[in-house]
PDB file of C-alpha atoms in Angstrom:
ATOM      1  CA  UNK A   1     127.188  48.379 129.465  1.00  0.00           C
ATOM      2  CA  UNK A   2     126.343  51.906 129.462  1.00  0.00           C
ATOM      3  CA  UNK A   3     126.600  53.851 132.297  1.00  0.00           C
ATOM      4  CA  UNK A   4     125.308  57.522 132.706  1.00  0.00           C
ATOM      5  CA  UNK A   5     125.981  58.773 136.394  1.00  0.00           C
ATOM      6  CA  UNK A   6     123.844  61.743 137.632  1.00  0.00           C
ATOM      7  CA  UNK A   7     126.699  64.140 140.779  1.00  0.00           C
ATOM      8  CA  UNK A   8     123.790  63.922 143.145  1.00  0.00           C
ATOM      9  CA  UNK A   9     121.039  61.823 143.957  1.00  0.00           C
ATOM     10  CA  UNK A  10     119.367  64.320 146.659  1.00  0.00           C
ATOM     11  CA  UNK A  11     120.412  67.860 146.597  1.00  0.00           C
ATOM     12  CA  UNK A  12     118.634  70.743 149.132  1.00  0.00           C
ATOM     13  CA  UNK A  13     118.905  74.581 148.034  1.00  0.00           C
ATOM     14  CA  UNK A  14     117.491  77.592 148.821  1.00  0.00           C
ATOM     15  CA  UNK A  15     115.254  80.276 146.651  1.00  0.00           C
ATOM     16  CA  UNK A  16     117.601  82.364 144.535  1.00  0.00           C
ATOM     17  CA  UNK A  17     120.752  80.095 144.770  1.00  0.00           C
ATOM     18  CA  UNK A  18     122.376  79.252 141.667  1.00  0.00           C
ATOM     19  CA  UNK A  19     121.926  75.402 141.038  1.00  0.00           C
ATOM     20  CA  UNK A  20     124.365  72.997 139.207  1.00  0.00           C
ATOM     21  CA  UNK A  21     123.333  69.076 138.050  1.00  0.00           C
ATOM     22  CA  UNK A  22     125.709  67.101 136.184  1.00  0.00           C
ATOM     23  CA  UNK A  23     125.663  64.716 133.849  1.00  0.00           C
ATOM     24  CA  UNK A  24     128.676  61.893 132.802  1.00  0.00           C
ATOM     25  CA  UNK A  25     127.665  59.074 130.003  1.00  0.00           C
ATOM     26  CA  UNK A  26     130.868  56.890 129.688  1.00  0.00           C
ATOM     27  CA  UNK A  27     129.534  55.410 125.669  1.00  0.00           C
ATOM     28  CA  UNK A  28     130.752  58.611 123.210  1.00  0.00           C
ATOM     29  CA  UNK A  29     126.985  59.233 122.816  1.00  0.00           C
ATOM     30  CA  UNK A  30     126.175  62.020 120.529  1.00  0.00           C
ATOM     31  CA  UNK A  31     123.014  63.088 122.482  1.00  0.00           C
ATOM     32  CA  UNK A  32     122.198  64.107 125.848  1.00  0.00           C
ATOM     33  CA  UNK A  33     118.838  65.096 127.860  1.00  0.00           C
ATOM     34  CA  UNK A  34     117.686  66.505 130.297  1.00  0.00           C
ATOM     35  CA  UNK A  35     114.068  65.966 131.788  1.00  0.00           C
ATOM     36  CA  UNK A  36     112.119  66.624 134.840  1.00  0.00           C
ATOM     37  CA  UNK A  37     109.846  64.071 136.448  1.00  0.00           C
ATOM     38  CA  UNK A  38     106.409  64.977 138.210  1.00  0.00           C
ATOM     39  CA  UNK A  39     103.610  63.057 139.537  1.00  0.00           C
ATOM     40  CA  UNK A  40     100.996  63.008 136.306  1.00  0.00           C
ATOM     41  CA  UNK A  41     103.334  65.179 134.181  1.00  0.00           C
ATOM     42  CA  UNK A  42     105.341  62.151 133.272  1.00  0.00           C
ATOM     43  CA  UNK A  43     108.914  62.854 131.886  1.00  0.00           C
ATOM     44  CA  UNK A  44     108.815  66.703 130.079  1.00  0.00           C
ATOM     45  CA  UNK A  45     112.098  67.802 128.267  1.00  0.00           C
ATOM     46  CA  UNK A  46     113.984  70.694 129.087  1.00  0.00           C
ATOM     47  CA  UNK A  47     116.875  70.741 127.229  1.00  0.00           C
ATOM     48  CA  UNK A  48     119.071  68.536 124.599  1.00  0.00           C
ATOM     49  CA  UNK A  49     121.994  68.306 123.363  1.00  0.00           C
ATOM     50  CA  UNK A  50     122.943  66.793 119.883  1.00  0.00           C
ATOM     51  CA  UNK A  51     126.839  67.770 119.737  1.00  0.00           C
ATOM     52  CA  UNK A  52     129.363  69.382 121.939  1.00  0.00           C
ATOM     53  CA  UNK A  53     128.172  73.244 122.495  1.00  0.00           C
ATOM     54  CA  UNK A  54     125.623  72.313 120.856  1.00  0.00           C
ATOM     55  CA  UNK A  55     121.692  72.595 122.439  1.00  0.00           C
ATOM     56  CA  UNK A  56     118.316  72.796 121.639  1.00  0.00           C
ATOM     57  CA  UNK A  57     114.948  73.930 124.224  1.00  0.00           C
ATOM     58  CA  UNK A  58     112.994  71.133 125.304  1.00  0.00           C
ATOM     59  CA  UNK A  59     109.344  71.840 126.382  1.00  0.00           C
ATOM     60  CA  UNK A  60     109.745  73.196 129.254  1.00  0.00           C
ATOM     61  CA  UNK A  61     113.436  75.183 129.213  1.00  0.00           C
ATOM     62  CA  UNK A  62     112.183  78.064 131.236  1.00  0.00           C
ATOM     63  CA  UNK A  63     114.509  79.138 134.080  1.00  0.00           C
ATOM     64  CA  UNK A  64     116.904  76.496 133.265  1.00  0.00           C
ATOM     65  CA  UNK A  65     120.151  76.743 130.951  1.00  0.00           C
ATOM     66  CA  UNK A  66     122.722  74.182 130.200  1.00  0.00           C
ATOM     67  CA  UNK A  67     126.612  73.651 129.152  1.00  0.00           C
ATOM     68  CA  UNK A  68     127.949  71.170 127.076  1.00  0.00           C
ATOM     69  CA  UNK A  69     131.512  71.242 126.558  1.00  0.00           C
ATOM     70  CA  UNK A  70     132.637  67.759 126.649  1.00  0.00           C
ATOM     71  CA  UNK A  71     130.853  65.012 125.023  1.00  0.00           C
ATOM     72  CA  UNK A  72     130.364  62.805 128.033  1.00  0.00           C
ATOM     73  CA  UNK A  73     129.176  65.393 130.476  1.00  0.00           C
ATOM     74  CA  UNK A  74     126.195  67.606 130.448  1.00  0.00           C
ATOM     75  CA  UNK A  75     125.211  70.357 133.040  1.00  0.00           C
ATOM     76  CA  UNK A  76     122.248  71.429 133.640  1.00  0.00           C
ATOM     77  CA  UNK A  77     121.814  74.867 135.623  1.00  0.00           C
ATOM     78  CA  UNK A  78     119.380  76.512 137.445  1.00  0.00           C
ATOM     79  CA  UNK A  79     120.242  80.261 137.498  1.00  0.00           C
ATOM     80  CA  UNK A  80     118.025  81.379 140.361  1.00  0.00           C
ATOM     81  CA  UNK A  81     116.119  78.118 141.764  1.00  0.00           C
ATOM     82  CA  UNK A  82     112.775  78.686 142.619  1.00  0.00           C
ATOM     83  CA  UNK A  83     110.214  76.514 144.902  1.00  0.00           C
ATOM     84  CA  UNK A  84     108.374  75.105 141.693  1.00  0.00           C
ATOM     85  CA  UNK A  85     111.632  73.792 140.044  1.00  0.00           C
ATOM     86  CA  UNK A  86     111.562  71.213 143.129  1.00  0.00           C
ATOM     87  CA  UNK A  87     111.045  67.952 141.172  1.00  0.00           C
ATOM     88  CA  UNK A  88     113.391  64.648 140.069  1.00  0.00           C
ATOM     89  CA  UNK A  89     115.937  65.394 137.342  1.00  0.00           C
ATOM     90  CA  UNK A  90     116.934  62.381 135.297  1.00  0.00           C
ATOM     91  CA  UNK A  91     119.307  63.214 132.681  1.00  0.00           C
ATOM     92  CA  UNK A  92     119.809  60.366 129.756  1.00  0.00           C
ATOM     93  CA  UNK A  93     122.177  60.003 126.416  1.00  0.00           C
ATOM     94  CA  UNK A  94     121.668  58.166 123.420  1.00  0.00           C
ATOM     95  CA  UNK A  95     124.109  57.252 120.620  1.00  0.00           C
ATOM     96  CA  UNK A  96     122.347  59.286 117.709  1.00  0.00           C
ATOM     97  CA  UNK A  97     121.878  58.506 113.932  1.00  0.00           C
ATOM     98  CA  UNK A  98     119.624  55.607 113.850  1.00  0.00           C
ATOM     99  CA  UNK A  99     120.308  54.046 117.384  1.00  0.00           C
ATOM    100  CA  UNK A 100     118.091  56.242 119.744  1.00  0.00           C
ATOM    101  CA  UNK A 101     117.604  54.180 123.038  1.00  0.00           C
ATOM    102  CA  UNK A 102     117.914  56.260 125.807  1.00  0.00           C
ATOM    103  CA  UNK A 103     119.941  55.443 128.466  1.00  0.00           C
ATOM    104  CA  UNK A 104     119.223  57.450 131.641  1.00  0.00           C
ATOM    105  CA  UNK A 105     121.042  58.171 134.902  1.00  0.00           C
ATOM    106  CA  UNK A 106     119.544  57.493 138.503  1.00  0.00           C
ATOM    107  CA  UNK A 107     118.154  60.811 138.972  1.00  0.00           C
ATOM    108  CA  UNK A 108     118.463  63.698 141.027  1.00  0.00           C
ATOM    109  CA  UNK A 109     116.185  64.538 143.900  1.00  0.00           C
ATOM    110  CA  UNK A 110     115.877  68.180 144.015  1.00  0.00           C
ATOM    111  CA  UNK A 111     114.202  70.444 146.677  1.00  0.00           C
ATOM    112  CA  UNK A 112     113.693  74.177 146.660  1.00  0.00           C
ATOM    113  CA  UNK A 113     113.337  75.453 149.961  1.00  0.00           C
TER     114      UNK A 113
ATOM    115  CA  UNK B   1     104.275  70.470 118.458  1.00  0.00           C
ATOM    116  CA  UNK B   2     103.892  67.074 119.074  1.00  0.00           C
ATOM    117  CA  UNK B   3     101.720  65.752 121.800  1.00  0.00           C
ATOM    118  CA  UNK B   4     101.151  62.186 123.345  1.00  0.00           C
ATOM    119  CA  UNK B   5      98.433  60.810 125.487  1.00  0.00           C
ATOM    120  CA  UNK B   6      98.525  57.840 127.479  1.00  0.00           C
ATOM    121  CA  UNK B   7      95.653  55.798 128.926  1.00  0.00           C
ATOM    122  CA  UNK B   8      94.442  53.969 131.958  1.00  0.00           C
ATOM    123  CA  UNK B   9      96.981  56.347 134.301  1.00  0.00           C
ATOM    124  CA  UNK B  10      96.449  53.530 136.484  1.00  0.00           C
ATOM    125  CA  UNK B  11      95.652  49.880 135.842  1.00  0.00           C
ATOM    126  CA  UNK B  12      95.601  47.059 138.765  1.00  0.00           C
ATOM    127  CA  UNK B  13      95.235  43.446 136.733  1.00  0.00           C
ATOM    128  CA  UNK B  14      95.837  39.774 138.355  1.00  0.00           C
ATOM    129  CA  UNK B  15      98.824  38.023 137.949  1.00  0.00           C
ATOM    130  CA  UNK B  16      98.526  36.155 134.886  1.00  0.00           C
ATOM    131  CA  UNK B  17      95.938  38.550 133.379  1.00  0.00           C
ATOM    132  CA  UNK B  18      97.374  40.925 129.946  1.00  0.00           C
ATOM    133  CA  UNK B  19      97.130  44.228 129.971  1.00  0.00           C
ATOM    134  CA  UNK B  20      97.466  46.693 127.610  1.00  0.00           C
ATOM    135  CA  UNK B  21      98.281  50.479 127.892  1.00  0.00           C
ATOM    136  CA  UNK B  22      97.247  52.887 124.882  1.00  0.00           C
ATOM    137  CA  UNK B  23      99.082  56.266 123.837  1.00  0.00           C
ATOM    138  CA  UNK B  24      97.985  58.300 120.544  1.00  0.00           C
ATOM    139  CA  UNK B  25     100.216  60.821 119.067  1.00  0.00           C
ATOM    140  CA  UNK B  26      99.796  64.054 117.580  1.00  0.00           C
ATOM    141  CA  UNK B  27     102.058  64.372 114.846  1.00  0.00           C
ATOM    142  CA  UNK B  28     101.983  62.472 111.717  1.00  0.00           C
ATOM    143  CA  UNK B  29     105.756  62.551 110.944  1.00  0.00           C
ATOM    144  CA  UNK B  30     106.707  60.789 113.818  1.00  0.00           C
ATOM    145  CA  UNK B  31     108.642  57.705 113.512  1.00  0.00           C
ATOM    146  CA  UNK B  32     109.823  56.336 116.335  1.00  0.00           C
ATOM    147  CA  UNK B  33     107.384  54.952 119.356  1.00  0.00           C
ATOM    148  CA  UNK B  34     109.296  53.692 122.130  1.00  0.00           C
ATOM    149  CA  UNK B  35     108.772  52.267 125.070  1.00  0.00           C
ATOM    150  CA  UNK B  36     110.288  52.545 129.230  1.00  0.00           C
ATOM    151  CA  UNK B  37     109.651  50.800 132.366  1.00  0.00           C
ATOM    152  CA  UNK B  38     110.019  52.610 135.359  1.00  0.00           C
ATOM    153  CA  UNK B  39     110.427  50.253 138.738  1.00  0.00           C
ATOM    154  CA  UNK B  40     109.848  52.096 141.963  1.00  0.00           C
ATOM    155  CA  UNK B  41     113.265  53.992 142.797  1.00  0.00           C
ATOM    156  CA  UNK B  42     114.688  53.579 139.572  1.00  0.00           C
ATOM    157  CA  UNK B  43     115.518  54.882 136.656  1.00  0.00           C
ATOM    158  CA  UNK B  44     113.315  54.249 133.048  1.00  0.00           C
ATOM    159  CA  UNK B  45     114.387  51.885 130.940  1.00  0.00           C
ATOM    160  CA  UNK B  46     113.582  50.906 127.199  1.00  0.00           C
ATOM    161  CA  UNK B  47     111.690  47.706 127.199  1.00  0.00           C
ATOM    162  CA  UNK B  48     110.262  47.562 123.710  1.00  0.00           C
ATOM    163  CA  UNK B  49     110.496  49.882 120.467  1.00  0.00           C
ATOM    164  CA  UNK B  50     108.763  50.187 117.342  1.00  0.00           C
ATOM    165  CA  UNK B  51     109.676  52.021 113.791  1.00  0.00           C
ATOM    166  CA  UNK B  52     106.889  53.269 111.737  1.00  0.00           C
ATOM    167  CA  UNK B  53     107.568  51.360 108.815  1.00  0.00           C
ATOM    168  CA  UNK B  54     106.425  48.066 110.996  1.00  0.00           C
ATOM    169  CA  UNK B  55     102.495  47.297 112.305  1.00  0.00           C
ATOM    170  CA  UNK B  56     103.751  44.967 115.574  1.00  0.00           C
ATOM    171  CA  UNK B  57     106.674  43.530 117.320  1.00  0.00           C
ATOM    172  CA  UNK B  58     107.076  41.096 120.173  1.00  0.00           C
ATOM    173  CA  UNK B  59     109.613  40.244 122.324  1.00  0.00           C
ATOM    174  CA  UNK B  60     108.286  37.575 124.663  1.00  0.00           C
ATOM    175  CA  UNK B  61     105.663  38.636 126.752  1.00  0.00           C
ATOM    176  CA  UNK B  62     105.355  41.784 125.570  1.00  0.00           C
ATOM    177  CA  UNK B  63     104.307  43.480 121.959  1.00  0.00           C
ATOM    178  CA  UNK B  64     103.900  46.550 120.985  1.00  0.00           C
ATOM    179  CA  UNK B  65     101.203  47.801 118.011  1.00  0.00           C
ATOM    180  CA  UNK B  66     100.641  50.597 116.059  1.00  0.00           C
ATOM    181  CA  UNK B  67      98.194  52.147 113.810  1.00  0.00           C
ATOM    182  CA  UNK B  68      99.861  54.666 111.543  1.00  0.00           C
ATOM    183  CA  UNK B  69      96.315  55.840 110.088  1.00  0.00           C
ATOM    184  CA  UNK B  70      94.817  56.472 113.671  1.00  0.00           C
ATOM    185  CA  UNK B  71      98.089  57.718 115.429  1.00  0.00           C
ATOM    186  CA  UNK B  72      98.013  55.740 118.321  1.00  0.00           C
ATOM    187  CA  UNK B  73     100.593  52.774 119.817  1.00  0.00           C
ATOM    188  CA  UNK B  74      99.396  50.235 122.413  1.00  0.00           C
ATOM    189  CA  UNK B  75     101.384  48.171 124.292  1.00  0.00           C
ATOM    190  CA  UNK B  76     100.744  44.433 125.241  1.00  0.00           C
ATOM    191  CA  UNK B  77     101.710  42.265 127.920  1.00  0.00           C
ATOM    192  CA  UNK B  78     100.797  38.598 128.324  1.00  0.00           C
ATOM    193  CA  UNK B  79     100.825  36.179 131.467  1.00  0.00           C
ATOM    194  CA  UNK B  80     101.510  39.157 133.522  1.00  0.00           C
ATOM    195  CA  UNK B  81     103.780  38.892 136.943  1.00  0.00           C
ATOM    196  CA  UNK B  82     104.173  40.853 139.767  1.00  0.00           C
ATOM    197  CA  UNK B  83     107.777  42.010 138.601  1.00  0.00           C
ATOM    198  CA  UNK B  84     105.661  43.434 135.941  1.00  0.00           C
ATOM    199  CA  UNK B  85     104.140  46.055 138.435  1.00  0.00           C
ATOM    200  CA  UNK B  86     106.127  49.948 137.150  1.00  0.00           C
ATOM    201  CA  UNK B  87     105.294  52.550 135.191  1.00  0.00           C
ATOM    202  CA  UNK B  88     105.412  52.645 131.968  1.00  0.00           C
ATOM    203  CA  UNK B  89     105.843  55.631 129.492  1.00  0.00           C
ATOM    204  CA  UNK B  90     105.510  55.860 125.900  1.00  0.00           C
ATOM    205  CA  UNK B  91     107.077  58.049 123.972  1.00  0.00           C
ATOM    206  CA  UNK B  92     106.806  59.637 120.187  1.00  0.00           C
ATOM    207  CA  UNK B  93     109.906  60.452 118.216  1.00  0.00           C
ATOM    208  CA  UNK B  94     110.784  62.621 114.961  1.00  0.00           C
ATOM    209  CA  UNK B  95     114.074  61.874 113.394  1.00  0.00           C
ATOM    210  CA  UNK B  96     116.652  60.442 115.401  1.00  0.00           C
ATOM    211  CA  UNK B  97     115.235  60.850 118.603  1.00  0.00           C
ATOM    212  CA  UNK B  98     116.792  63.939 119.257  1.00  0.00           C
ATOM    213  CA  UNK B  99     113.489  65.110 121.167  1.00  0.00           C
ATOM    214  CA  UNK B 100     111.210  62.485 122.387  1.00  0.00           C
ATOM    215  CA  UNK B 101     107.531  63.277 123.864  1.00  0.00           C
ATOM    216  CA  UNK B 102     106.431  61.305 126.857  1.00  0.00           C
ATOM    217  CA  UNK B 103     103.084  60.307 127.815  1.00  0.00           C
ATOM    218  CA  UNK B 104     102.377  60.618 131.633  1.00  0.00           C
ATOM    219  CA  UNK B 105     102.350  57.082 132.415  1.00  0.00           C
ATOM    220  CA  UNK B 106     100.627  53.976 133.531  1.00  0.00           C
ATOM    221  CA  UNK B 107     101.052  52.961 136.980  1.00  0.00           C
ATOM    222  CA  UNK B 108     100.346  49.150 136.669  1.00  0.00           C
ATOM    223  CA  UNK B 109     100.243  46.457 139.613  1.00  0.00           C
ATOM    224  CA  UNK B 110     100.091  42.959 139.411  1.00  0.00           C
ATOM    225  CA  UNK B 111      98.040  41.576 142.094  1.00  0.00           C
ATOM    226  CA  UNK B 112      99.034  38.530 143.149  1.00  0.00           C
TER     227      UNK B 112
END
């Protein structure tokens, strides 16, 4: 059974503070996301990852970076958090090649204060 | 780039009524049309998928069609329940769904 774990499931920062979400898929996926979730937006992408250091821009990768350098985890970073990156963060992994179900992790509730 | 609408954003239906949820796609080269259930609280999961080398699939209650010519994917489900009642997002693929495009979601209920 796969099992991707998000570190937080509610996390409260402040404007300017540097924010960290991680990501841990326990399969040997090759590919890892990482979308936000807003009312009527549905799920955007920000950023992938296809291999280990490896990453690609979503949609949407503005004022976000990210870090892969172990297959299984994933970070996601906010370098200066701002009120409008206050949204859910689900982060998901799929095995690759012709097997893309996405598997995704509980999410993380974050808010920008 | 590619981009994927999704229609009702809302759709109420009595329990044991079908409903069906529409998406069209953009972009021609995509391949891959999946689809996720989201439950209230928790996270999206793939309930049905479809390649574009095939017209339909089922998998019980639920089917999935698609019309390569017009770009667009609907999804079908029968004898509807109230455990039925989620969102549901579609999503468009290129490849191997290294960057999938999701709609914005139906929010459906199942009246009882």
């Amino acid at each position: 059974d796969v099992k991707v774990t998000q570190s937080s499931r509610y996390l409260v920062k402040r404007t300017g503070e540097k924010v960290f979400l991680e990501c841990v898929q326990d399969m040997d996926h090759e590919n890892m996301f990482w979308y936000r979730q807003d009312p009527g937006l549905g799920l955007r992408l920000i950023y992938f990852s296809y291999d280990v250091k490896m990453k690609e821009k979503g949609d949407i990768p503005e004022g976000y970076s990210v870090s892969r350098e172990k297959k299984e985890r994933f970070s996601l970073i906010l370098e200066s958090a701002s009120t409008n990156q206050t949204s859910m963060y689900l982060c998901a992994s799929s095995f690759g090649a012709e097997q893309e179900t996405q598997y995704f992790g509980p999410g993380t509730r974050l808010l920008v204060l | 780039g590619e981009n994927v609408e999704q229609h009702p954003s809302t759709l109420s239906v009595q329990e044991g009524d079908s409903a069906v949820i529409k998406c069209t796609y953009s972009d021609s080269a995509s391949n891959y049309f999946p689809w996720y259930k989201q439950e209230l609280g928790k996270r999206p999961q793939l309930i049905i998928d479809i390649r574009s080398n095939v017209g339909e699939k089922k998998d019980q209650r639920i089917a999935v069609t698609l019309n390569k010519t017009a770009k667009h994917f609907s999804l079908h489900i029968t004898e509807t329940q109230p455990e039925d009642s989620a969102v549901y997002f579609c999503a468009a693929s290129i490849g191997y769904g290294q960057n999938f495009v999701f709609g914005p979601g139906t929010r459906l209920s199942v009246l009882p």
